[in-house]
JSON list of C-alpha atoms and ligand atoms in Angstrom, two decimals:
[
{"chain": "E", "resi": 1, "resn": "MET", "atom": "CA", "xyz": [8.22, -47.92, 60.72]},
{"chain": "E", "resi": 2, "resn": "ALA", "atom": "CA", "xyz": [8.36, -49.15, 57.21]},
{"chain": "E", "resi": 3, "resn": "ALA", "atom": "CA", "xyz": [8.37, -46.14, 54.83]},
{"chain": "E", "resi": 4, "resn": "GLU", "atom": "CA", "xyz": [7.84, -45.88, 51.07]},
{"chain": "E", "resi": 5, "resn": "LYS", "atom": "CA", "xyz": [8.08, -42.09, 51.24]},
{"chain": "E", "resi": 6, "resn": "ILE", "atom": "CA", "xyz": [11.08, -40.25, 52.26]},
{"chain": "E", "resi": 7, "resn": "PHE", "atom": "CA", "xyz": [11.14, -36.40, 52.72]},
{"chain": "E", "resi": 8, "resn": "LEU", "atom": "CA", "xyz": [14.40, -34.54, 52.93]},
{"chain": "E", "resi": 9, "resn": "ILE", "atom": "CA", "xyz": [14.20, -31.12, 54.65]},
{"chain": "E", "resi": 10, "resn": "GLY", "atom": "CA", "xyz": [16.81, -28.50, 55.83]},
{"chain": "E", "resi": 11, "resn": "LEU", "atom": "CA", "xyz": [17.93, -24.98, 55.04]},
{"chain": "E", "resi": 12, "resn": "MET", "atom": "CA", "xyz": [18.59, -23.90, 51.52]},
{"chain": "E", "resi": 13, "resn": "GLY", "atom": "CA", "xyz": [21.95, -25.42, 50.34]},
{"chain": "E", "resi": 14, "resn": "SER", "atom": "CA", "xyz": [21.83, -28.31, 52.76]},
{"chain": "E", "resi": 15, "resn": "GLY", "atom": "CA", "xyz": [22.10, -30.75, 49.81]},
{"chain": "E", "resi": 16, "resn": "LYS", "atom": "CA", "xyz": [18.34, -31.96, 49.74]},
{"chain": "E", "resi": 17, "resn": "SER", "atom": "CA", "xyz": [18.26, -32.25, 45.77]},
{"chain": "E", "resi": 18, "resn": "TYR", "atom": "CA", "xyz": [21.61, -33.93, 45.71]},
{"chain": "E", "resi": 19, "resn": "TRP", "atom": "CA", "xyz": [20.90, -36.61, 48.27]},
{"chain": "E", "resi": 20, "resn": "ALA", "atom": "CA", "xyz": [17.17, -37.05, 47.07]},
{"chain": "E", "resi": 21, "resn": "LYS", "atom": "CA", "xyz": [18.69, -37.96, 43.72]},
{"chain": "E", "resi": 22, "resn": "LYS", "atom": "CA", "xyz": [21.40, -40.46, 45.10]},
{"chain": "E", "resi": 23, "resn": "MET", "atom": "CA", "xyz": [18.72, -42.05, 47.49]},
{"chain": "E", "resi": 24, "resn": "SER", "atom": "CA", "xyz": [16.31, -42.62, 44.75]},
{"chain": "E", "resi": 25, "resn": "LYS", "atom": "CA", "xyz": [18.90, -44.45, 42.68]},
{"chain": "E", "resi": 26, "resn": "TRP", "atom": "CA", "xyz": [19.95, -46.58, 45.75]},
{"chain": "E", "resi": 27, "resn": "ILE", "atom": "CA", "xyz": [16.27, -47.55, 46.49]},
{"chain": "E", "resi": 28, "resn": "LYS", "atom": "CA", "xyz": [15.36, -47.60, 42.76]},
{"chain": "E", "resi": 29, "resn": "CYS", "atom": "CA", "xyz": [12.39, -45.34, 43.12]},
{"chain": "E", "resi": 30, "resn": "ALA", "atom": "CA", "xyz": [11.42, -41.94, 41.96]},
{"chain": "E", "resi": 31, "resn": "GLY", "atom": "CA", "xyz": [13.29, -38.97, 43.14]},
{"chain": "E", "resi": 32, "resn": "TYR", "atom": "CA", "xyz": [11.58, -35.61, 43.09]},
{"chain": "E", "resi": 33, "resn": "ASP", "atom": "CA", "xyz": [12.42, -31.92, 43.88]},
{"chain": "E", "resi": 34, "resn": "LEU", "atom": "CA", "xyz": [9.55, -29.95, 45.07]},
{"chain": "E", "resi": 35, "resn": "ASP", "atom": "CA", "xyz": [10.91, -26.57, 43.83]},
{"chain": "E", "resi": 36, "resn": "ASP", "atom": "CA", "xyz": [11.28, -28.21, 40.27]},
{"chain": "E", "resi": 37, "resn": "LEU", "atom": "CA", "xyz": [7.85, -29.16, 40.33]},
{"chain": "E", "resi": 38, "resn": "ILE", "atom": "CA", "xyz": [6.63, -25.63, 41.45]},
{"chain": "E", "resi": 39, "resn": "VAL", "atom": "CA", "xyz": [8.61, -24.23, 38.49]},
{"chain": "E", "resi": 40, "resn": "MET", "atom": "CA", "xyz": [7.11, -26.78, 35.97]},
{"chain": "E", "resi": 41, "resn": "ASN", "atom": "CA", "xyz": [3.62, -26.15, 37.27]},
{"chain": "E", "resi": 42, "resn": "GLU", "atom": "CA", "xyz": [3.70, -22.39, 37.35]},
{"chain": "E", "resi": 43, "resn": "GLU", "atom": "CA", "xyz": [6.07, -22.00, 34.14]},
{"chain": "E", "resi": 44, "resn": "LYS", "atom": "CA", "xyz": [8.15, -19.52, 35.93]},
{"chain": "E", "resi": 45, "resn": "THR", "atom": "CA", "xyz": [11.26, -19.53, 37.98]},
{"chain": "E", "resi": 46, "resn": "ILE", "atom": "CA", "xyz": [11.21, -19.43, 41.85]},
{"chain": "E", "resi": 47, "resn": "ALA", "atom": "CA", "xyz": [12.54, -15.75, 41.66]},
{"chain": "E", "resi": 48, "resn": "GLU", "atom": "CA", "xyz": [9.67, -14.95, 39.27]},
{"chain": "E", "resi": 49, "resn": "ILE", "atom": "CA", "xyz": [7.15, -16.37, 41.42]},
{"chain": "E", "resi": 50, "resn": "PHE", "atom": "CA", "xyz": [8.31, -14.37, 44.48]},
{"chain": "E", "resi": 51, "resn": "ALA", "atom": "CA", "xyz": [8.59, -11.24, 42.51]},
{"chain": "E", "resi": 52, "resn": "GLU", "atom": "CA", "xyz": [5.44, -11.47, 40.64]},
{"chain": "E", "resi": 53, "resn": "ASP", "atom": "CA", "xyz": [3.03, -13.38, 42.80]},
{"chain": "E", "resi": 54, "resn": "GLY", "atom": "CA", "xyz": [4.48, -12.98, 46.29]},
{"chain": "E", "resi": 55, "resn": "GLU", "atom": "CA", "xyz": [5.80, -15.47, 48.89]},
{"chain": "E", "resi": 56, "resn": "ASP", "atom": "CA", "xyz": [2.10, -16.22, 50.10]},
{"chain": "E", "resi": 57, "resn": "TYR", "atom": "CA", "xyz": [1.30, -17.39, 46.65]},
{"chain": "E", "resi": 58, "resn": "PHE", "atom": "CA", "xyz": [4.43, -19.45, 46.55]},
{"chain": "E", "resi": 59, "resn": "ARG", "atom": "CA", "xyz": [3.62, -21.08, 49.91]},
{"chain": "E", "resi": 60, "resn": "LYS", "atom": "CA", "xyz": [0.20, -21.98, 48.73]},
{"chain": "E", "resi": 61, "resn": "THR", "atom": "CA", "xyz": [1.51, -23.59, 45.64]},
{"chain": "E", "resi": 62, "resn": "GLU", "atom": "CA", "xyz": [4.21, -25.46, 47.55]},
{"chain": "E", "resi": 63, "resn": "SER", "atom": "CA", "xyz": [1.69, -26.92, 49.88]},
{"chain": "E", "resi": 64, "resn": "LYS", "atom": "CA", "xyz": [-0.77, -27.78, 47.10]},
{"chain": "E", "resi": 65, "resn": "LEU", "atom": "CA", "xyz": [1.99, -29.69, 45.11]},
{"chain": "E", "resi": 66, "resn": "LEU", "atom": "CA", "xyz": [3.30, -31.39, 48.34]},
{"chain": "E", "resi": 67, "resn": "LYS", "atom": "CA", "xyz": [0.03, -32.83, 49.01]},
{"chain": "E", "resi": 68, "resn": "TRP", "atom": "CA", "xyz": [-0.31, -34.14, 45.41]},
{"chain": "E", "resi": 69, "resn": "PHE", "atom": "CA", "xyz": [2.24, -36.69, 46.41]},
{"chain": "E", "resi": 70, "resn": "LYS", "atom": "CA", "xyz": [-0.50, -38.50, 48.58]},
{"chain": "E", "resi": 71, "resn": "GLU", "atom": "CA", "xyz": [-1.20, -40.45, 45.50]},
{"chain": "E", "resi": 72, "resn": "LYS", "atom": "CA", "xyz": [2.35, -41.45, 44.67]},
{"chain": "E", "resi": 73, "resn": "LYS", "atom": "CA", "xyz": [3.84, -44.59, 46.13]},
{"chain": "E", "resi": 74, "resn": "LYS", "atom": "CA", "xyz": [7.54, -44.97, 46.72]},
{"chain": "E", "resi": 75, "resn": "TYR", "atom": "CA", "xyz": [9.68, -42.00, 46.42]},
{"chain": "E", "resi": 76, "resn": "VAL", "atom": "CA", "xyz": [12.20, -39.67, 47.85]},
{"chain": "E", "resi": 77, "resn": "LEU", "atom": "CA", "xyz": [11.27, -35.89, 47.87]},
{"chain": "E", "resi": 78, "resn": "ALA", "atom": "CA", "xyz": [13.63, -32.95, 48.32]},
{"chain": "E", "resi": 79, "resn": "THR", "atom": "CA", "xyz": [11.63, -30.04, 49.68]},
{"chain": "E", "resi": 80, "resn": "GLY", "atom": "CA", "xyz": [12.26, -26.45, 49.67]},
{"chain": "E", "resi": 81, "resn": "GLY", "atom": "CA", "xyz": [13.80, -24.99, 52.86]},
{"chain": "E", "resi": 82, "resn": "GLY", "atom": "CA", "xyz": [10.66, -23.22, 54.00]},
{"chain": "E", "resi": 83, "resn": "ALA", "atom": "CA", "xyz": [8.35, -26.18, 53.17]},
{"chain": "E", "resi": 84, "resn": "PRO", "atom": "CA", "xyz": [8.09, -27.78, 56.59]},
{"chain": "E", "resi": 85, "resn": "CYS", "atom": "CA", "xyz": [7.45, -24.43, 58.23]},
{"chain": "E", "resi": 86, "resn": "PHE", "atom": "CA", "xyz": [4.13, -23.43, 56.52]},
{"chain": "E", "resi": 87, "resn": "ASN", "atom": "CA", "xyz": [0.60, -24.76, 56.87]},
{"chain": "E", "resi": 88, "resn": "ASP", "atom": "CA", "xyz": [0.39, -28.33, 58.02]},
{"chain": "E", "resi": 89, "resn": "ASN", "atom": "CA", "xyz": [3.38, -29.43, 55.64]},
{"chain": "E", "resi": 90, "resn": "MET", "atom": "CA", "xyz": [5.42, -30.96, 58.43]},
{"chain": "E", "resi": 91, "resn": "GLN", "atom": "CA", "xyz": [2.61, -32.94, 60.16]},
{"chain": "E", "resi": 92, "resn": "TRP", "atom": "CA", "xyz": [1.50, -34.19, 56.85]},
{"chain": "E", "resi": 93, "resn": "MET", "atom": "CA", "xyz": [4.96, -35.39, 55.65]},
{"chain": "E", "resi": 94, "resn": "LYS", "atom": "CA", "xyz": [5.44, -37.13, 59.13]},
{"chain": "E", "resi": 95, "resn": "LYS", "atom": "CA", "xyz": [2.18, -38.92, 58.69]},
{"chain": "E", "resi": 96, "resn": "GLU", "atom": "CA", "xyz": [3.10, -39.96, 55.13]},
{"chain": "E", "resi": 97, "resn": "GLY", "atom": "CA", "xyz": [6.59, -41.35, 55.53]},
{"chain": "E", "resi": 98, "resn": "VAL", "atom": "CA", "xyz": [10.05, -40.54, 57.15]},
{"chain": "E", "resi": 99, "resn": "VAL", "atom": "CA", "xyz": [11.25, -37.11, 57.45]},
{"chain": "E", "resi": 100, "resn": "ILE", "atom": "CA", "xyz": [15.17, -36.50, 57.43]},
{"chain": "E", "resi": 101, "resn": "TRP", "atom": "CA", "xyz": [16.66, -33.05, 58.39]},
{"chain": "E", "resi": 102, "resn": "LEU", "atom": "CA", "xyz": [19.96, -32.45, 56.63]},
{"chain": "E", "resi": 103, "resn": "ASP", "atom": "CA", "xyz": [21.38, -30.06, 59.32]},
{"chain": "E", "resi": 104, "resn": "GLU", "atom": "CA", "xyz": [24.51, -28.68, 57.56]},
{"chain": "E", "resi": 105, "resn": "SER", "atom": "CA", "xyz": [26.41, -25.95, 59.21]},
{"chain": "E", "resi": 106, "resn": "VAL", "atom": "CA", "xyz": [25.80, -22.27, 58.42]},
{"chain": "E", "resi": 107, "resn": "GLU", "atom": "CA", "xyz": [29.43, -21.71, 57.42]},
{"chain": "E", "resi": 108, "resn": "ILE", "atom": "CA", "xyz": [29.26, -24.58, 54.85]},
{"chain": "E", "resi": 109, "resn": "LEU", "atom": "CA", "xyz": [25.91, -23.39, 53.58]},
{"chain": "E", "resi": 110, "resn": "VAL", "atom": "CA", "xyz": [27.23, -19.97, 53.07]},
{"chain": "E", "resi": 111, "resn": "GLN", "atom": "CA", "xyz": [30.08, -21.11, 51.12]},
{"chain": "E", "resi": 112, "resn": "ARG", "atom": "CA", "xyz": [27.90, -23.12, 48.77]},
{"chain": "E", "resi": 113, "resn": "LEU", "atom": "CA", "xyz": [25.19, -20.48, 48.45]},
{"chain": "E", "resi": 114, "resn": "ILE", "atom": "CA", "xyz": [27.36, -17.62, 47.62]},
{"chain": "E", "resi": 115, "resn": "LYS", "atom": "CA", "xyz": [27.96, -19.06, 44.06]},
{"chain": "E", "resi": 116, "resn": "GLU", "atom": "CA", "xyz": [24.41, -19.55, 43.33]},
{"chain": "E", "resi": 117, "resn": "LYS", "atom": "CA", "xyz": [22.47, -16.99, 45.13]},
{"chain": "E", "resi": 118, "resn": "ALA", "atom": "CA", "xyz": [20.99, -15.46, 42.04]},
{"chain": "E", "resi": 119, "resn": "HIS", "atom": "CA", "xyz": [18.38, -18.20, 41.74]},
{"chain": "E", "resi": 120, "resn": "ARG", "atom": "CA", "xyz": [17.34, -17.92, 45.50]},
{"chain": "E", "resi": 121, "resn": "PRO", "atom": "CA", "xyz": [15.27, -14.89, 45.87]},
{"chain": "E", "resi": 122, "resn": "LEU", "atom": "CA", "xyz": [15.38, -14.70, 49.63]},
{"chain": "E", "resi": 123, "resn": "ILE", "atom": "CA", "xyz": [19.19, -14.21, 49.53]},
{"chain": "E", "resi": 124, "resn": "ALA", "atom": "CA", "xyz": [20.09, -12.74, 45.98]},
{"chain": "E", "resi": 125, "resn": "HIS", "atom": "CA", "xyz": [20.52, -9.24, 47.40]},
{"chain": "E", "resi": 126, "resn": "LEU", "atom": "CA", "xyz": [22.85, -10.31, 50.30]},
{"chain": "E", "resi": 127, "resn": "ASP", "atom": "CA", "xyz": [26.87, -10.54, 50.57]},
{"chain": "E", "resi": 128, "resn": "GLU", "atom": "CA", "xyz": [28.48, -13.22, 52.41]},
{"chain": "E", "resi": 129, "resn": "ALA", "atom": "CA", "xyz": [28.10, -11.88, 55.89]},
{"chain": "E", "resi": 130, "resn": "GLY", "atom": "CA", "xyz": [24.42, -11.00, 55.07]},
{"chain": "E", "resi": 131, "resn": "ILE", "atom": "CA", "xyz": [23.69, -14.62, 54.02]},
{"chain": "E", "resi": 132, "resn": "ALA", "atom": "CA", "xyz": [25.36, -15.99, 57.19]},
{"chain": "E", "resi": 133, "resn": "THR", "atom": "CA", "xyz": [23.14, -13.58, 59.39]},
{"chain": "E", "resi": 134, "resn": "PHE", "atom": "CA", "xyz": [20.03, -14.58, 57.48]},
{"chain": "E", "resi": 135, "resn": "LEU", "atom": "CA", "xyz": [20.57, -18.37, 57.76]},
{"chain": "E", "resi": 136, "resn": "GLN", "atom": "CA", "xyz": [21.37, -18.18, 61.42]},
{"chain": "E", "resi": 137, "resn": "GLN", "atom": "CA", "xyz": [18.11, -16.22, 61.76]},
{"chain": "E", "resi": 138, "resn": "GLN", "atom": "CA", "xyz": [16.18, -18.73, 59.63]},
{"chain": "E", "resi": 139, "resn": "LEU", "atom": "CA", "xyz": [17.61, -21.56, 61.71]},
{"chain": "E", "resi": 140, "resn": "VAL", "atom": "CA", "xyz": [16.26, -19.83, 64.92]},
{"chain": "E", "resi": 141, "resn": "ASN", "atom": "CA", "xyz": [12.71, -19.32, 63.21]},
{"chain": "E", "resi": 142, "resn": "ARG", "atom": "CA", "xyz": [12.50, -22.74, 61.67]},
{"chain": "E", "resi": 143, "resn": "PHE", "atom": "CA", "xyz": [14.07, -24.80, 64.43]},
{"chain": "E", "resi": 144, "resn": "SER", "atom": "CA", "xyz": [10.86, -25.82, 66.06]},
{"chain": "E", "resi": 145, "resn": "PHE", "atom": "CA", "xyz": [9.59, -27.33, 62.69]},
{"chain": "E", "resi": 146, "resn": "TYR", "atom": "CA", "xyz": [12.92, -28.89, 61.70]},
{"chain": "E", "resi": 147, "resn": "GLN", "atom": "CA", "xyz": [13.43, -30.47, 65.07]},
{"chain": "E", "resi": 148, "resn": "GLN", "atom": "CA", "xyz": [10.20, -32.41, 64.49]},
{"chain": "E", "resi": 149, "resn": "ALA", "atom": "CA", "xyz": [12.01, -34.54, 61.81]},
{"chain": "E", "resi": 150, "resn": "HIS", "atom": "CA", "xyz": [12.29, -38.38, 62.43]},
{"chain": "E", "resi": 151, "resn": "TYR", "atom": "CA", "xyz": [16.05, -37.94, 61.89]},
{"chain": "E", "resi": 152, "resn": "ARG", "atom": "CA", "xyz": [18.66, -35.16, 62.05]},
{"chain": "E", "resi": 153, "resn": "LEU", "atom": "CA", "xyz": [21.92, -35.53, 60.26]},
{"chain": "E", "resi": 154, "resn": "GLY", "atom": "CA", "xyz": [24.54, -33.15, 61.56]},
{"chain": "E", "resi": 155, "resn": "SER", "atom": "CA", "xyz": [27.25, -31.74, 59.47]},
{"chain": "E", "resi": 156, "resn": "ASP", "atom": "CA", "xyz": [29.84, -34.12, 61.29]},
{"chain": "E", "resi": 157, "resn": "GLU", "atom": "CA", "xyz": [28.01, -37.10, 60.06]},
{"chain": "E", "resi": 158, "resn": "ILE", "atom": "CA", "xyz": [28.93, -39.24, 57.24]},
{"chain": "E", "resi": 159, "resn": "VAL", "atom": "CA", "xyz": [25.71, -38.47, 55.27]},
{"chain": "E", "resi": 160, "resn": "GLU", "atom": "CA", "xyz": [26.08, -41.20, 52.83]},
{"chain": "E", "resi": 161, "resn": "SER", "atom": "CA", "xyz": [26.52, -44.12, 55.20]},
{"chain": "E", "resi": 162, "resn": "VAL", "atom": "CA", "xyz": [23.69, -42.83, 57.63]},
{"chain": "E", "resi": 163, "resn": "LEU", "atom": "CA", "xyz": [21.34, -42.43, 54.70]},
{"chain": "E", "resi": 164, "resn": "LYS", "atom": "CA", "xyz": [22.04, -46.09, 53.58]},
{"chain": "E", "resi": 165, "resn": "LYS", "atom": "CA", "xyz": [21.45, -47.24, 57.05]},
{"chain": "E", "resi": 166, "resn": "LEU", "atom": "CA", "xyz": [18.14, -45.50, 57.28]},
{"chain": "E", "resi": 167, "resn": "ILE", "atom": "CA", "xyz": [17.16, -47.09, 53.86]},
{"chain": "E", "resi": 168, "resn": "GLN", "atom": "CA", "xyz": [17.92, -50.40, 55.21]},
{"chain": "E", "resi": 169, "resn": "LYS", "atom": "CA", "xyz": [16.03, -49.82, 58.32]},
{"chain": "E", "resi": 170, "resn": "HIS", "atom": "CA", "xyz": [12.83, -48.19, 56.68]},
{"chain": "E", "resi": 171, "resn": "VAL", "atom": "CA", "xyz": [12.48, -49.20, 53.10]},
{"chain": "E", "resi": 172, "resn": "ALA", "atom": "CA", "xyz": [11.24, -52.64, 52.13]},
{"chain": "N", "resi": 201, "resn": "S3P", "atom": "C1", "xyz": [13.37, -21.23, 50.31]},
{"chain": "N", "resi": 201, "resn": "S3P", "atom": "C2", "xyz": [14.20, -22.19, 49.86]},
{"chain": "N", "resi": 201, "resn": "S3P", "atom": "C3", "xyz": [14.14, -22.58, 48.33]},
{"chain": "N", "resi": 201, "resn": "S3P", "atom": "C4", "xyz": [12.86, -22.30, 47.73]},
{"chain": "N", "resi": 201, "resn": "S3P", "atom": "C5", "xyz": [12.41, -20.81, 47.94]},
{"chain": "N", "resi": 201, "resn": "S3P", "atom": "C6", "xyz": [12.38, -20.62, 49.43]},
{"chain": "N", "resi": 201, "resn": "S3P", "atom": "C7", "xyz": [13.29, -21.01, 51.75]},
{"chain": "N", "resi": 201, "resn": "S3P", "atom": "O1", "xyz": [14.45, -23.99, 48.25]},
{"chain": "N", "resi": 201, "resn": "S3P", "atom": "O2", "xyz": [11.83, -23.22, 48.08]},
{"chain": "N", "resi": 201, "resn": "S3P", "atom": "O3", "xyz": [13.48, -19.97, 47.36]},
{"chain": "N", "resi": 201, "resn": "S3P", "atom": "O4", "xyz": [12.19, -20.35, 52.24]},
{"chain": "N", "resi": 201, "resn": "S3P", "atom": "O5", "xyz": [14.12, -21.53, 52.53]},
{"chain": "N", "resi": 201, "resn": "S3P", "atom": "P1", "xyz": [15.90, -24.62, 48.46]},
{"chain": "N", "resi": 201, "resn": "S3P", "atom": "O6", "xyz": [15.90, -24.95, 50.12]},
{"chain": "N", "resi": 201, "resn": "S3P", "atom": "O7", "xyz": [15.85, -25.88, 47.72]},
{"chain": "N", "resi": 201, "resn": "S3P", "atom": "O8", "xyz": [16.94, -23.76, 48.13]}
]
Protein backbone atom coordinates (compact mmCIF):
# COMPACT_ATOMS: atom_id res chain seq x y z
CA MET A 1 0.00 0.00 0.00
CA ALA A 2 1.62 3.27 -1.06
CA ALA A 3 0.68 6.13 1.22
CA GLU A 4 1.10 9.82 0.85
CA LYS A 5 -0.86 10.48 4.03
CA ILE A 6 0.11 9.25 7.48
CA PHE A 7 -2.11 9.62 10.54
CA LEU A 8 -0.80 9.20 14.09
CA ILE A 9 -3.32 8.19 16.73
CA GLY A 10 -3.18 7.29 20.43
CA LEU A 11 -4.01 8.49 23.90
CA MET A 12 -3.03 11.99 24.95
CA GLY A 13 0.67 12.24 25.73
CA SER A 14 1.64 9.35 23.45
CA GLY A 15 3.95 11.55 21.37
CA LYS A 16 1.79 12.02 18.28
CA SER A 17 2.78 15.68 17.73
CA TYR A 18 6.45 14.99 18.45
CA TRP A 19 6.67 12.07 15.99
CA ALA A 20 4.55 13.82 13.33
CA LYS A 21 7.10 16.65 13.29
CA LYS A 22 10.03 14.24 13.08
CA MET A 23 8.42 12.07 10.39
CA SER A 24 7.50 15.05 8.25
CA LYS A 25 11.17 16.12 8.32
CA TRP A 26 12.37 12.65 7.32
CA ILE A 27 9.85 12.44 4.49
CA LYS A 28 10.25 16.12 3.59
CA CYS A 29 6.54 16.73 3.60
CA ALA A 30 4.15 18.84 5.65
CA GLY A 31 3.49 17.91 9.26
CA TYR A 32 0.25 18.97 10.94
CA ASP A 33 -1.36 18.78 14.35
CA LEU A 34 -5.14 18.57 14.28
CA ASP A 35 -5.50 20.21 17.72
CA ASP A 36 -3.36 23.17 16.55
CA LEU A 37 -5.62 23.60 13.51
CA ILE A 38 -8.72 23.56 15.71
CA VAL A 39 -7.17 26.24 17.94
CA MET A 40 -6.29 28.40 14.92
CA ASN A 41 -9.68 27.93 13.30
CA GLU A 42 -11.68 28.67 16.45
CA GLU A 43 -9.28 31.30 17.83
CA LYS A 44 -9.66 29.67 21.26
CA THR A 45 -7.65 27.18 23.27
CA ILE A 46 -8.88 23.58 23.46
CA ALA A 47 -9.74 24.19 27.12
CA GLU A 48 -11.86 27.25 26.15
CA ILE A 49 -13.68 25.33 23.42
CA PHE A 50 -14.57 22.53 25.85
CA ALA A 51 -15.66 25.01 28.54
CA GLU A 52 -17.58 27.46 26.34
CA ASP A 53 -18.91 25.33 23.48
CA GLY A 54 -18.85 21.81 24.91
CA GLU A 55 -17.30 18.54 23.80
CA ASP A 56 -19.93 17.84 21.10
CA TYR A 57 -19.01 21.06 19.34
CA PHE A 58 -15.31 20.22 19.70
CA ARG A 59 -15.87 16.78 18.13
CA LYS A 60 -17.83 18.26 15.21
CA THR A 61 -15.08 20.79 14.55
CA GLU A 62 -12.45 18.08 14.87
CA SER A 63 -14.20 15.91 12.21
CA LYS A 64 -14.77 18.88 9.92
CA LEU A 65 -11.11 19.90 9.99
CA LEU A 66 -9.93 16.32 9.59
CA LYS A 67 -11.97 16.03 6.37
CA TRP A 68 -10.38 19.23 5.15
CA PHE A 69 -7.24 17.11 4.62
CA LYS A 70 -8.94 15.34 1.70
CA GLU A 71 -7.60 18.05 -0.62
CA LYS A 72 -4.05 17.90 0.73
CA LYS A 73 -1.42 15.64 -0.77
CA LYS A 74 1.58 14.35 1.17
CA TYR A 75 1.56 14.89 4.95
CA VAL A 76 1.83 13.47 8.44
CA LEU A 77 -1.02 14.41 10.75
CA ALA A 78 -1.01 14.09 14.54
CA THR A 79 -4.63 13.69 15.62
CA GLY A 80 -6.13 14.38 19.07
CA GLY A 81 -6.54 11.34 21.33
CA GLY A 82 -10.29 11.16 20.78
CA ALA A 83 -10.31 11.83 17.04
CA PRO A 84 -10.44 8.19 15.84
CA CYS A 85 -13.36 7.46 18.17
CA PHE A 86 -15.95 9.94 16.91
CA ASN A 87 -18.08 10.06 13.79
CA ASP A 88 -16.55 8.17 10.86
CA ASN A 89 -13.06 9.57 11.46
CA MET A 90 -11.26 6.26 11.79
CA GLN A 91 -12.75 4.76 8.63
CA TRP A 92 -12.01 7.98 6.79
CA MET A 93 -8.35 8.03 7.86
CA LYS A 94 -7.91 4.37 6.95
CA LYS A 95 -9.29 5.00 3.51
CA GLU A 96 -7.09 8.05 2.97
CA GLY A 97 -3.75 6.65 4.12
CA VAL A 98 -1.79 4.74 6.75
CA VAL A 99 -2.89 4.94 10.39
CA ILE A 100 -0.30 4.31 13.12
CA TRP A 101 -1.29 3.82 16.76
CA LEU A 102 1.36 4.98 19.25
CA ASP A 103 0.43 2.67 22.11
CA GLU A 104 2.54 4.06 24.96
CA SER A 105 2.06 2.57 28.43
CA VAL A 106 -0.28 4.34 30.86
CA GLU A 107 2.56 4.64 33.44
CA ILE A 108 4.69 6.66 31.02
CA LEU A 109 1.73 8.74 29.82
CA VAL A 110 0.92 9.73 33.41
CA GLN A 111 4.50 10.91 34.03
CA ARG A 112 4.38 13.06 30.91
CA LEU A 113 0.88 14.42 31.42
CA ILE A 114 1.12 15.36 35.09
CA LYS A 115 3.43 18.25 34.07
CA GLU A 116 1.18 19.64 31.36
CA LYS A 117 -2.32 18.72 32.43
CA ALA A 118 -3.48 22.36 32.57
CA HIS A 119 -3.82 22.47 28.76
CA ARG A 120 -5.86 19.28 28.68
CA PRO A 121 -9.42 19.87 29.79
CA LEU A 122 -10.24 16.20 30.29
CA ILE A 123 -7.55 15.73 32.97
CA ALA A 124 -6.87 19.25 34.28
CA HIS A 125 -8.74 18.58 37.56
CA LEU A 126 -7.13 15.18 38.28
CA ASP A 127 -4.13 14.17 40.42
CA GLU A 128 -1.61 11.49 39.37
CA ALA A 129 -3.72 8.52 40.46
CA GLY A 130 -6.81 10.10 38.89
CA ILE A 131 -5.03 10.55 35.56
CA ALA A 132 -3.91 6.88 35.61
CA THR A 133 -7.47 5.68 36.25
CA PHE A 134 -8.84 8.03 33.61
CA LEU A 135 -6.35 6.86 30.95
CA GLN A 136 -6.93 3.19 31.75
CA GLN A 137 -10.65 3.73 31.31
CA GLN A 138 -10.10 5.68 28.11
CA LEU A 139 -8.00 2.87 26.73
CA VAL A 140 -10.81 0.41 27.44
CA ASN A 141 -13.37 2.71 25.81
CA ARG A 142 -11.21 3.53 22.80
CA PHE A 143 -9.54 0.19 22.22
CA SER A 144 -12.01 -0.96 19.56
CA PHE A 145 -11.19 2.15 17.52
CA TYR A 146 -7.45 2.28 18.11
CA GLN A 147 -6.98 -1.40 17.29
CA GLN A 148 -8.27 -0.79 13.76
CA ALA A 149 -5.03 1.09 12.96
CA HIS A 150 -2.83 -0.41 10.26
CA TYR A 151 0.07 -0.48 12.73
CA ARG A 152 0.38 -0.51 16.51
CA LEU A 153 3.67 0.53 18.10
CA GLY A 154 3.99 -0.71 21.67
CA SER A 155 5.99 1.12 24.32
CA ASP A 156 8.70 -1.52 24.16
CA GLU A 157 9.45 -0.74 20.53
CA ILE A 158 12.18 1.54 19.27
CA VAL A 159 9.71 4.01 17.80
CA GLU A 160 12.17 5.87 15.59
CA SER A 161 13.48 2.80 13.77
CA VAL A 162 10.00 1.30 13.29
CA LEU A 163 8.62 4.56 11.92
CA LYS A 164 11.57 4.84 9.52
CA LYS A 165 10.90 1.32 8.28
CA LEU A 166 7.22 2.11 7.77
CA ILE A 167 8.17 5.19 5.77
CA GLN A 168 10.43 3.08 3.54
CA LYS A 169 7.63 0.60 3.04
CA HIS A 170 4.84 3.05 2.33
CA VAL A 171 6.08 6.40 1.16
CA ALA A 172 7.23 6.86 -2.39
C1 LIG B 1 -8.41 14.65 23.72
C2 LIG B 1 -7.07 14.76 23.45
C3 LIG B 1 -6.44 16.05 23.14
C4 LIG B 1 -7.45 17.06 22.59
C5 LIG B 1 -8.63 17.15 23.50
C6 LIG B 1 -9.34 15.81 23.68
C7 LIG B 1 -8.98 13.29 23.99
O1 LIG B 1 -5.42 15.86 22.18
O2 LIG B 1 -7.86 16.72 21.29
O3 LIG B 1 -8.18 17.65 24.73
O4 LIG B 1 -10.21 13.14 23.90
O5 LIG B 1 -8.18 12.37 24.27
P1 LIG B 1 -4.00 15.17 22.53
O6 LIG B 1 -4.17 13.70 22.38
O7 LIG B 1 -3.09 15.71 21.47
O8 LIG B 1 -3.63 15.60 23.89
